[in-house]
């Protein structure tokens, strides 16, 4: 697979465009063609965008809000989008501004550093370069990494992430001690991460 | 990589490992708990908003001409409506259910301590009763009477936490935002139990809202394609300052209907420490950090 250089979105809104101002702006009318193009692009990129936002903010209700505001802002600013660039990276750039704005509104939620956002952007950019249009296709690398794990490790990840179980319930599901269950999950996660870094050609793999 | 000594996520933010872990966690969550229909519904909701704004803006009559014809009528109507509003409607009243929910969301997101009586009816017929305290968007304390004893759980500035009823069981701490996981509740029970401001926001986004015949209670009905945590129906009564007085929500999971009812008790001020786990168990109790 050939990899392109990291695209630089042409007009990512910066900190001087807080989401409150964007929200107050009316939703503009556009032509049918623009509307259809926007929908097609959004349907292709929405899920990866959502996973990116989840990785930044964690909570699902906040992620939903940021995701929605990001897409509405993208629609409002569609004329700023340079079609020779990556639409997904442009959306993530807008999402970064929205994430900061939402976290500022909720003073009790820890903020997120630029360095961390850059780190996440680099990883999601590498994932976006994987073959396929939809996130489901791009996650083939993750599926193959999980398939390389021992059966018990796969089961541990499934219980942890499918059922959302941690601690004692996780240990009960794996029929082992609490400490051992924690180690199984940590090791499985470390192996998948190392495998993914290799597949995505991320630094430090 | 030595995973046995995996460092704390927040200590490592910005030094590579924080990004690695967040990246991997998000992908694994997506892989194991995929819900593509939810993503389609999220996109549909945004497109509906875009289309409805376009439909409102579009009109067969040029706006300038329309305005010229209607301006005298509109001026009279506006004056009459304003007079009626001043005479008949209390100042803070919101004219539409959506506006009332928006105003309540703003009121509930302020850093004011509010206490509610909470009643949960489960599909298996086991009722739970207790109290809920909230402050703004994120601080929550929940006390539930269970057959095993009193359970305290909450979300403070650092952790989501739970104090089990038995002293021999340790207090468990987890990442902020994971209260639902801490309580082992299903996705569909997350919204109105704990974070009332967030729940109202989501009802406003994903439900058809209208005033009941009493003109005070708002009825919310879930729109098609809404996420699982949105109740099938909800009834909300809002006080004059925008504070939610009663909030009743109902879901229909596989096992049958499940209800949650909140009834406002008061707004007694609480110390910040009230929202942390240490205020709800003895100093000798074991505490386990599961993050």
Short mmCIF file of C-alpha atoms in Angstrom, two decimals:
data_model
loop_
_atom_site.label_atom_id
_atom_site.label_comp_id
_atom_site.label_asym_id
_atom_site.label_seq_id
_atom_site.Cartn_x
_atom_site.Cartn_y
_atom_site.Cartn_z
CA UNK A 1 0.00 0.00 0.00
CA UNK A 2 1.35 3.39 -0.86
CA UNK A 3 0.82 6.08 1.69
CA UNK A 4 0.31 9.71 0.95
CA UNK A 5 1.85 12.44 2.96
CA UNK A 6 -0.26 13.75 5.78
CA UNK A 7 -2.80 16.11 4.23
CA UNK A 8 -3.06 19.51 5.76
CA UNK A 9 -6.67 20.65 5.79
CA UNK A 10 -6.87 23.91 3.95
CA UNK A 11 -9.07 25.78 6.35
CA UNK A 12 -9.41 24.19 9.74
CA UNK A 13 -11.27 26.59 12.01
CA UNK A 14 -9.04 27.67 14.87
CA UNK A 15 -9.69 28.76 18.43
CA UNK A 16 -11.09 32.06 17.23
CA UNK A 17 -14.16 30.26 15.94
CA UNK A 18 -15.86 28.85 19.00
CA UNK A 19 -18.74 26.48 18.55
CA UNK A 20 -21.22 28.85 20.21
CA UNK A 21 -20.73 31.31 17.38
CA UNK A 22 -21.10 28.52 14.84
CA UNK A 23 -24.26 27.29 16.51
CA UNK A 24 -25.81 30.74 16.44
CA UNK A 25 -25.17 31.02 12.72
CA UNK A 26 -28.14 29.97 10.57
CA UNK A 27 -27.87 26.73 8.62
CA UNK A 28 -27.27 27.92 5.03
CA UNK A 29 -29.13 26.81 1.95
CA UNK A 30 -27.07 25.09 -0.71
CA UNK A 31 -27.78 23.49 -4.06
CA UNK A 32 -29.08 19.93 -4.36
CA UNK A 33 -25.74 18.88 -5.80
CA UNK A 34 -23.82 20.24 -2.82
CA UNK A 35 -26.31 18.63 -0.46
CA UNK A 36 -25.89 15.22 -2.13
CA UNK A 37 -22.11 15.49 -2.23
CA UNK A 38 -22.05 16.49 1.44
CA UNK A 39 -24.26 13.55 2.41
CA UNK A 40 -22.11 11.08 0.47
CA UNK A 41 -18.90 12.39 2.03
CA UNK A 42 -20.39 12.49 5.51
CA UNK A 43 -21.75 8.95 5.29
CA UNK A 44 -18.29 7.72 4.32
CA UNK A 45 -16.44 9.61 7.04
CA UNK A 46 -18.92 9.95 9.88
CA UNK A 47 -18.12 6.78 11.75
CA UNK A 48 -14.36 7.28 11.73
CA UNK A 49 -14.98 10.85 12.87
CA UNK A 50 -17.18 9.59 15.71
CA UNK A 51 -14.55 7.11 16.88
CA UNK A 52 -11.96 9.91 16.77
CA UNK A 53 -14.22 12.09 18.92
CA UNK A 54 -14.87 9.20 21.34
CA UNK A 55 -11.12 8.76 21.73
CA UNK A 56 -10.85 12.44 22.65
CA UNK A 57 -13.84 12.93 24.96
CA UNK A 58 -14.82 9.42 26.06
CA UNK A 59 -18.42 9.97 27.17
CA UNK A 60 -21.01 8.97 24.64
CA UNK A 61 -23.47 11.82 25.17
CA UNK A 62 -20.70 14.43 24.84
CA UNK A 63 -19.31 12.60 21.79
CA UNK A 64 -22.76 12.74 20.18
CA UNK A 65 -22.96 16.48 20.72
CA UNK A 66 -19.48 17.15 19.37
CA UNK A 67 -20.13 14.90 16.38
CA UNK A 68 -23.35 16.70 15.51
CA UNK A 69 -21.86 20.17 15.94
CA UNK A 70 -18.88 19.15 13.82
CA UNK A 71 -21.08 18.05 10.92
CA UNK A 72 -23.29 21.14 11.14
CA UNK A 73 -20.20 23.35 11.19
CA UNK A 74 -18.83 21.46 8.20
CA UNK A 75 -22.07 22.15 6.32
CA UNK A 76 -21.90 25.84 7.21
CA UNK A 77 -18.28 26.02 6.12
CA UNK A 78 -18.52 23.71 3.15
CA UNK A 79 -17.43 26.45 0.78
CA UNK A 80 -14.10 26.60 2.70
CA UNK A 81 -13.34 22.97 1.96
CA UNK A 82 -10.62 22.40 -0.61
CA UNK A 83 -11.73 19.31 -2.56
CA UNK A 84 -8.15 18.38 -3.39
CA UNK A 85 -7.63 17.66 0.31
CA UNK A 86 -8.82 14.95 2.66
CA UNK A 87 -12.43 15.46 3.78
CA UNK A 88 -11.90 13.23 6.82
CA UNK A 89 -8.92 15.25 8.02
CA UNK A 90 -10.90 18.46 7.47
CA UNK A 91 -13.72 17.08 9.62
CA UNK A 92 -11.30 16.08 12.36
CA UNK A 93 -9.85 19.59 12.30
CA UNK A 94 -13.32 21.03 12.88
CA UNK A 95 -13.95 18.41 15.56
CA UNK A 96 -10.84 19.53 17.47
CA UNK A 97 -12.25 23.03 17.77
CA UNK A 98 -15.63 21.67 18.82
CA UNK A 99 -14.05 19.37 21.40
CA UNK A 100 -12.19 22.27 22.98
CA UNK A 101 -15.34 24.40 23.02
CA UNK A 102 -17.44 21.65 24.61
CA UNK A 103 -14.81 20.82 27.21
CA UNK A 104 -14.53 24.50 28.11
CA UNK A 105 -18.30 24.60 28.70
CA UNK A 106 -18.03 21.68 31.09
CA UNK A 107 -15.47 22.99 33.51
CA UNK A 108 -15.48 19.77 35.52
CA UNK A 109 -14.32 17.64 32.59
CA UNK A 110 -10.54 17.57 32.12
CA UNK A 111 -9.35 19.44 29.06
CA UNK A 112 -7.19 17.81 26.43
CA UNK A 113 -3.74 18.98 25.33
CA UNK A 114 -2.76 19.93 21.78
CA UNK A 115 -0.01 17.35 21.97
CA UNK A 116 -2.49 14.60 22.73
CA UNK A 117 -4.86 15.77 19.98
CA UNK A 118 -1.91 15.76 17.54
CA UNK A 119 -1.04 12.23 18.63
CA UNK A 120 -4.58 11.04 18.08
CA UNK A 121 -4.82 12.82 14.73
CA UNK A 122 -1.63 11.07 13.55
CA UNK A 123 -3.04 7.68 14.50
CA UNK A 124 -6.45 8.29 12.92
CA UNK A 125 -4.82 9.71 9.83
CA UNK A 126 -2.82 6.48 9.48
CA UNK A 127 -6.02 4.45 9.95
CA UNK A 128 -7.81 6.58 7.34
CA UNK A 129 -5.13 5.59 4.80
CA UNK A 130 -6.16 1.94 5.09
CA UNK A 131 -7.99 0.46 2.09
CA UNK A 132 -11.76 0.86 1.83
CA UNK A 133 -14.27 3.67 2.03
CA UNK A 134 -15.97 2.86 5.32
CA UNK A 135 -14.54 2.41 8.79
CA UNK A 136 -15.65 -1.21 8.70
CA UNK A 137 -13.26 -1.82 5.78
CA UNK A 138 -10.42 0.10 7.38
CA UNK A 139 -10.70 -1.96 10.56
CA UNK A 140 -9.60 -5.09 8.74
CA UNK A 141 -6.12 -4.50 10.18
CA UNK A 142 -7.58 -4.50 13.70
CA UNK A 143 -9.52 -7.69 13.04
CA UNK A 144 -6.39 -9.46 11.80
CA UNK A 145 -4.44 -8.28 14.87
CA UNK A 146 -7.15 -9.61 17.19
CA UNK A 147 -7.23 -12.89 15.28
CA UNK A 148 -3.53 -13.39 16.08
CA UNK A 149 -4.28 -13.44 19.81
CA UNK A 150 -4.81 -16.59 21.82
CA UNK A 151 -8.45 -17.54 22.23
CA UNK A 152 -8.55 -16.58 25.91
CA UNK A 153 -7.07 -13.14 25.13
CA UNK A 154 -9.69 -12.57 22.44
CA UNK A 155 -12.39 -13.55 24.91
CA UNK A 156 -10.95 -11.14 27.48
CA UNK A 157 -11.11 -8.23 25.03
CA UNK A 158 -14.61 -9.19 23.99
CA UNK A 159 -15.87 -9.23 27.57
CA UNK A 160 -14.07 -5.99 28.38
CA UNK A 161 -15.22 -4.04 25.31
CA UNK A 162 -18.43 -5.73 24.21
CA UNK A 163 -20.02 -6.05 27.61
CA UNK A 164 -18.13 -3.13 29.15
CA UNK A 165 -17.13 -5.26 32.11
CA UNK A 166 -14.14 -4.57 34.30
CA UNK A 167 -12.87 -5.78 37.64
CA UNK A 168 -14.68 -8.65 39.35
CA UNK A 169 -17.31 -9.28 36.61
CA UNK A 170 -14.52 -9.46 34.04
CA UNK A 171 -12.60 -11.90 36.24
CA UNK A 172 -15.74 -13.98 36.68
CA UNK A 173 -16.27 -14.06 32.91
CA UNK A 174 -12.70 -15.31 32.43
CA UNK A 175 -12.94 -17.65 35.41
CA UNK A 176 -9.75 -16.32 36.92
CA UNK A 177 -8.61 -13.95 39.65
CA UNK A 178 -9.13 -10.20 39.49
CA UNK A 179 -5.41 -9.52 39.19
CA UNK A 180 -4.95 -12.16 36.50
CA UNK A 181 -7.92 -10.87 34.50
CA UNK A 182 -6.46 -7.38 34.54
CA UNK A 183 -3.12 -8.68 33.29
CA UNK A 184 -4.74 -10.74 30.53
CA UNK A 185 -6.55 -7.66 29.22
CA UNK A 186 -3.46 -5.47 29.50
CA UNK A 187 -1.28 -7.96 27.65
CA UNK A 188 -3.89 -8.55 24.95
CA UNK A 189 -4.24 -4.83 24.49
CA UNK A 190 -0.47 -4.34 24.31
CA UNK A 191 -0.17 -7.06 21.66
CA UNK A 192 -2.96 -5.60 19.54
CA UNK A 193 -1.43 -2.15 19.85
CA UNK A 194 2.01 -3.34 18.75
CA UNK A 195 0.44 -5.23 15.84
CA UNK A 196 -1.63 -2.20 14.80
CA UNK A 197 1.37 0.11 14.96
CA UNK A 198 3.21 -2.23 12.63
CA UNK A 199 0.32 -2.39 10.19
CA UNK A 200 -0.29 1.35 10.26
CA UNK A 201 3.46 2.07 10.10
CA UNK A 202 3.24 4.33 13.07
CA UNK A 203 6.41 5.57 14.72
CA UNK A 204 7.50 3.82 17.88
CA UNK A 205 6.08 0.49 16.81
CA UNK B 1 6.12 -3.26 25.94
CA UNK B 2 5.59 -4.27 29.52
CA UNK B 3 1.84 -4.21 29.90
CA UNK B 4 1.99 -5.37 33.52
CA UNK B 5 3.13 -1.92 34.47
CA UNK B 6 0.82 -0.04 32.24
CA UNK B 7 0.99 3.60 33.25
CA UNK B 8 -2.00 5.69 34.25
CA UNK B 9 -3.74 7.11 31.20
CA UNK B 10 -4.03 10.67 32.41
CA UNK B 11 -0.41 10.86 33.56
CA UNK B 12 0.72 10.06 30.06
CA UNK B 13 -1.51 12.27 27.98
CA UNK B 14 0.59 13.92 25.33
CA UNK B 15 3.54 11.56 25.74
CA UNK B 16 2.45 8.99 23.18
CA UNK B 17 1.01 6.38 25.48
CA UNK B 18 -2.10 8.40 26.26
CA UNK B 19 -2.82 8.70 22.54
CA UNK B 20 -2.03 5.01 21.99
CA UNK B 21 -4.42 3.88 24.68
CA UNK B 22 -7.23 6.22 23.72
CA UNK B 23 -6.82 5.24 20.07
CA UNK B 24 -6.86 1.53 20.84
CA UNK B 25 -9.74 1.75 23.34
CA UNK B 26 -11.88 3.66 20.83
CA UNK B 27 -11.18 1.12 18.09
CA UNK B 28 -11.80 -1.88 20.33
CA UNK B 29 -15.06 -0.38 21.55
CA UNK B 30 -16.10 0.15 17.96
CA UNK B 31 -15.05 -3.36 16.96
CA UNK B 32 -16.72 -5.24 19.80
CA UNK B 33 -19.76 -3.05 20.34
CA UNK B 34 -20.41 -1.89 16.79
CA UNK B 35 -23.73 -0.22 16.12
CA UNK B 36 -23.62 1.01 12.51
CA UNK B 37 -27.33 1.85 12.68
CA UNK B 38 -26.55 4.40 15.38
CA UNK B 39 -24.07 6.15 13.13
CA UNK B 40 -26.60 6.24 10.30
CA UNK B 41 -29.15 7.69 12.74
CA UNK B 42 -26.68 10.34 13.88
CA UNK B 43 -26.04 11.39 10.28
CA UNK B 44 -29.77 11.30 9.50
CA UNK B 45 -30.46 13.64 12.43
CA UNK B 46 -27.92 16.17 11.14
CA UNK B 47 -29.28 15.96 7.61
CA UNK B 48 -32.82 16.45 8.93
CA UNK B 49 -31.69 19.64 10.61
CA UNK B 50 -30.00 20.84 7.45
CA UNK B 51 -33.03 19.99 5.31
CA UNK B 52 -35.56 21.49 7.69
CA UNK B 53 -33.59 24.74 7.80
CA UNK B 54 -33.52 24.73 3.99
CA UNK B 55 -37.26 24.04 3.76
CA UNK B 56 -38.04 26.88 6.14
CA UNK B 57 -35.86 29.23 4.17
CA UNK B 58 -37.26 28.16 0.79
CA UNK B 59 -40.49 29.84 -0.31
CA UNK B 60 -42.27 30.37 -3.64
CA UNK B 61 -42.82 34.02 -2.72
CA UNK B 62 -39.77 36.31 -2.76
CA UNK B 63 -38.99 37.27 0.81
CA UNK B 64 -38.85 41.01 0.16
CA UNK B 65 -42.29 41.05 -1.50
CA UNK B 66 -43.75 38.82 1.16
CA UNK B 67 -42.48 41.14 3.85
CA UNK B 68 -43.90 44.23 2.09
CA UNK B 69 -47.41 42.71 1.96
CA UNK B 70 -47.42 41.26 5.42
CA UNK B 71 -45.60 43.99 7.27
CA UNK B 72 -48.69 46.00 8.42
CA UNK B 73 -50.53 42.85 9.46
CA UNK B 74 -47.45 41.52 11.14
CA UNK B 75 -46.99 44.72 13.09
CA UNK B 76 -50.56 44.59 14.43
CA UNK B 77 -50.31 40.90 15.19
CA UNK B 78 -46.98 41.33 16.93
CA UNK B 79 -48.33 44.15 19.08
CA UNK B 80 -51.39 42.10 20.01
CA UNK B 81 -49.31 39.05 20.77
CA UNK B 82 -46.92 41.08 22.88
CA UNK B 83 -49.80 42.60 24.85
CA UNK B 84 -51.34 39.20 25.42
CA UNK B 85 -47.98 37.82 26.46
CA UNK B 86 -47.44 40.59 28.99
CA UNK B 87 -50.94 40.18 30.41
CA UNK B 88 -51.30 36.44 30.43
CA UNK B 89 -47.94 34.74 30.48
CA UNK B 90 -45.51 34.74 33.41
CA UNK B 91 -42.19 36.24 32.34
CA UNK B 92 -40.00 33.10 32.37
CA UNK B 93 -42.53 30.93 30.54
CA UNK B 94 -41.38 29.40 27.28
CA UNK B 95 -43.91 29.30 24.48
CA UNK B 96 -42.89 25.99 22.93
CA UNK B 97 -41.96 22.70 24.48
CA UNK B 98 -38.57 22.82 22.77
CA UNK B 99 -37.86 26.27 24.15
CA UNK B 100 -38.91 25.12 27.62
CA UNK B 101 -36.56 22.14 27.42
CA UNK B 102 -33.75 24.38 26.24
CA UNK B 103 -34.33 26.77 29.12
CA UNK B 104 -34.44 23.86 31.57
CA UNK B 105 -31.20 22.50 30.12
CA UNK B 106 -29.52 25.84 30.74
CA UNK B 107 -30.90 26.01 34.29
CA UNK B 108 -29.90 22.44 35.09
CA UNK B 109 -26.38 22.94 33.71
CA UNK B 110 -25.65 25.68 36.25
CA UNK B 111 -23.49 24.76 39.25
CA UNK B 112 -26.40 24.46 41.67
CA UNK B 113 -26.87 21.48 43.99
CA UNK B 114 -30.21 19.78 43.42
CA UNK B 115 -31.68 16.78 45.17
CA UNK B 116 -34.25 14.38 43.74
CA UNK B 117 -36.10 11.34 44.98
CA UNK B 118 -35.42 8.55 42.48
CA UNK B 119 -37.64 5.55 41.81
CA UNK B 120 -36.66 2.86 39.33
CA UNK B 121 -39.01 0.09 38.26
CA UNK B 122 -37.20 -2.79 36.61
CA UNK B 123 -38.67 -5.33 34.16
CA UNK B 124 -38.29 -8.11 36.73
CA UNK B 125 -40.45 -6.22 39.17
CA UNK B 126 -37.67 -5.28 41.57
CA UNK B 127 -38.10 -1.62 42.48
CA UNK B 128 -35.19 0.55 43.54
CA UNK B 129 -35.69 3.69 45.55
CA UNK B 130 -33.19 6.30 46.64
CA UNK B 131 -31.89 9.82 46.18
CA UNK B 132 -30.03 11.61 43.44
CA UNK B 133 -27.94 14.75 43.87
CA UNK B 134 -26.66 16.67 40.85
CA UNK B 135 -24.59 19.76 40.25
CA UNK B 136 -24.44 21.05 36.68
CA UNK B 137 -23.52 18.76 33.84
CA UNK B 138 -21.21 16.32 35.48
CA UNK B 139 -21.32 15.97 39.25
CA UNK B 140 -23.67 13.28 40.46
CA UNK B 141 -24.26 11.26 43.61
CA UNK B 142 -26.74 8.41 43.72
CA UNK B 143 -27.95 6.57 46.83
CA UNK B 144 -30.03 3.48 46.29
CA UNK B 145 -31.74 1.17 48.78
CA UNK B 146 -31.15 -2.40 47.62
CA UNK B 147 -32.03 -5.74 49.23
CA UNK B 148 -28.35 -6.05 50.21
CA UNK B 149 -28.25 -2.59 51.78
CA UNK B 150 -27.47 0.97 50.82
CA UNK B 151 -25.37 1.58 47.70
CA UNK B 152 -23.68 4.89 46.99
CA UNK B 153 -22.34 5.74 43.55
CA UNK B 154 -21.35 8.90 41.81
CA UNK B 155 -19.19 10.90 39.52
CA UNK B 156 -16.86 13.45 41.05
CA UNK B 157 -14.11 15.59 39.56
CA UNK B 158 -11.71 12.69 39.13
CA UNK B 159 -13.54 9.39 39.22
CA UNK B 160 -16.74 7.53 38.69
CA UNK B 161 -17.09 5.48 41.88
CA UNK B 162 -19.28 3.00 43.70
CA UNK B 163 -19.48 2.12 47.38
CA UNK B 164 -20.97 -1.40 47.60
CA UNK B 165 -23.28 -2.24 50.51
CA UNK B 166 -20.90 -4.71 52.18
CA UNK B 167 -17.93 -3.32 54.09
CA UNK B 168 -15.74 -6.20 52.98
CA UNK B 169 -16.18 -5.20 49.35
CA UNK B 170 -13.81 -2.43 48.27
CA UNK B 171 -14.89 0.93 46.93
CA UNK B 172 -14.30 0.86 43.17
CA UNK B 173 -12.99 3.83 41.19
CA UNK B 174 -13.09 4.18 37.46
CA UNK B 175 -12.65 6.79 34.73
CA UNK B 176 -14.92 9.80 34.81
CA UNK B 177 -17.83 9.32 32.45
CA UNK B 178 -18.15 5.62 33.19
CA UNK B 179 -20.84 5.73 35.88
CA UNK B 180 -23.08 3.53 33.78
CA UNK B 181 -20.32 0.93 33.53
CA UNK B 182 -19.59 1.24 37.23
CA UNK B 183 -23.22 0.48 38.02
CA UNK B 184 -23.33 -2.30 35.39
CA UNK B 185 -26.34 -0.73 33.76
CA UNK B 186 -27.32 -1.20 30.17
CA UNK B 187 -26.85 1.56 27.62
CA UNK B 188 -30.56 2.28 27.64
CA UNK B 189 -30.57 3.34 31.28
CA UNK B 190 -27.90 6.00 31.09
CA UNK B 191 -29.62 9.25 30.29
CA UNK B 192 -32.16 10.52 32.79
CA UNK B 193 -30.89 8.63 35.80
CA UNK B 194 -27.86 10.73 36.40
CA UNK B 195 -26.98 13.67 34.21
CA UNK B 196 -30.23 15.55 33.95
CA UNK B 197 -28.89 18.47 31.88
CA UNK B 198 -27.36 16.09 29.32
CA UNK B 199 -30.53 14.00 29.30
CA UNK B 200 -32.66 17.06 28.55
CA UNK B 201 -30.34 18.08 25.74
CA UNK B 202 -30.62 14.65 24.20
CA UNK B 203 -34.39 14.56 24.55
CA UNK B 204 -34.50 17.91 22.75
CA UNK B 205 -32.47 16.45 19.93
CA UNK B 206 -34.02 13.01 19.57
CA UNK B 207 -37.64 13.39 20.66
CA UNK B 208 -40.83 14.94 19.48
CA UNK B 209 -41.71 17.41 22.26
CA UNK B 210 -45.09 18.85 23.06
CA UNK B 211 -46.97 20.23 26.01
CA UNK B 212 -49.53 17.97 27.64
CA UNK B 213 -53.14 19.16 27.90
CA UNK B 214 -52.35 20.65 31.33
CA UNK B 215 -50.06 23.12 29.56
CA UNK B 216 -47.26 22.49 32.07
CA UNK B 217 -46.00 18.99 31.52
CA UNK B 218 -43.87 18.27 28.47
CA UNK B 219 -44.32 14.96 26.74
CA UNK B 220 -41.35 13.59 24.81
CA UNK B 221 -41.60 10.72 22.34
CA UNK B 222 -38.53 9.11 20.81
CA UNK B 223 -38.00 9.73 17.12
CA UNK B 224 -37.30 6.80 14.84
CA UNK B 225 -33.60 5.96 14.66
CA UNK B 226 -32.74 7.57 17.99
CA UNK B 227 -29.92 5.98 20.04
CA UNK B 228 -30.81 3.28 22.55
CA UNK B 229 -30.36 5.42 25.63
CA UNK B 230 -33.19 7.75 24.58
CA UNK B 231 -36.40 6.74 26.39
CA UNK B 232 -39.42 5.68 24.38
CA UNK B 233 -41.42 8.33 26.18
CA UNK B 234 -40.81 10.82 28.93
CA UNK B 235 -42.78 13.40 30.88
CA UNK B 236 -41.06 16.43 32.31
CA UNK B 237 -42.50 19.10 34.57
CA UNK B 238 -40.38 22.21 34.81
CA UNK B 239 -40.55 24.83 37.55
CA UNK B 240 -40.63 28.59 37.02
CA UNK B 241 -36.84 28.95 37.22
CA UNK B 242 -36.27 26.16 34.72
CA UNK B 243 -35.50 23.56 37.37
CA UNK B 244 -36.89 20.12 36.57
CA UNK B 245 -39.51 19.24 39.20
CA UNK B 246 -40.53 15.83 37.87
CA UNK B 247 -38.96 13.67 35.23
CA UNK B 248 -40.45 10.33 34.33
CA UNK B 249 -38.92 8.21 31.57
CA UNK B 250 -39.73 4.80 30.15
CA UNK B 251 -37.75 2.38 28.04
CA UNK B 252 -38.79 -0.91 26.53
CA UNK B 253 -35.76 -3.19 26.61
CA UNK B 254 -36.08 -6.86 25.69
CA UNK B 255 -37.24 -7.87 29.14
CA UNK B 256 -40.10 -5.37 29.24
CA UNK B 257 -40.76 -1.77 30.22
CA UNK B 258 -38.49 -0.06 32.64
CA UNK B 259 -39.28 3.24 34.31
CA UNK B 260 -37.36 5.88 36.15
CA UNK B 261 -38.97 8.73 38.02
CA UNK B 262 -37.24 11.75 39.56
CA UNK B 263 -39.04 14.07 41.94
CA UNK B 264 -37.39 17.30 43.01
CA UNK B 265 -36.82 17.59 46.76
CA UNK B 266 -34.72 20.71 47.21
CA UNK B 267 -31.59 22.69 46.46
CA UNK B 268 -29.60 22.51 49.66
CA UNK B 269 -25.99 23.54 49.01
CA UNK B 270 -23.42 20.74 49.23
CA UNK B 271 -19.68 20.84 49.77
CA UNK B 272 -17.51 19.83 46.78
CA UNK B 273 -16.37 16.78 48.73
CA UNK B 274 -19.92 15.44 48.79
CA UNK B 275 -19.47 14.38 45.17
CA UNK B 276 -16.36 12.32 45.95
CA UNK B 277 -16.43 8.75 47.19
CA UNK B 278 -14.62 9.45 50.47
CA UNK B 279 -17.67 11.28 51.82
CA UNK B 280 -19.71 8.09 51.66
CA UNK B 281 -17.62 5.43 53.38
CA UNK B 282 -15.34 5.02 56.36
CA UNK B 283 -11.66 5.93 56.18
CA UNK B 284 -10.66 2.30 56.78
CA UNK B 285 -12.52 1.00 53.72
CA UNK B 286 -10.43 -0.51 50.93
CA UNK B 287 -10.45 1.45 47.67
CA UNK B 288 -9.53 -0.12 44.32
CA UNK B 289 -8.66 1.97 41.29
CA UNK B 290 -9.80 -0.03 38.25
CA UNK B 291 -8.65 2.43 35.63
#
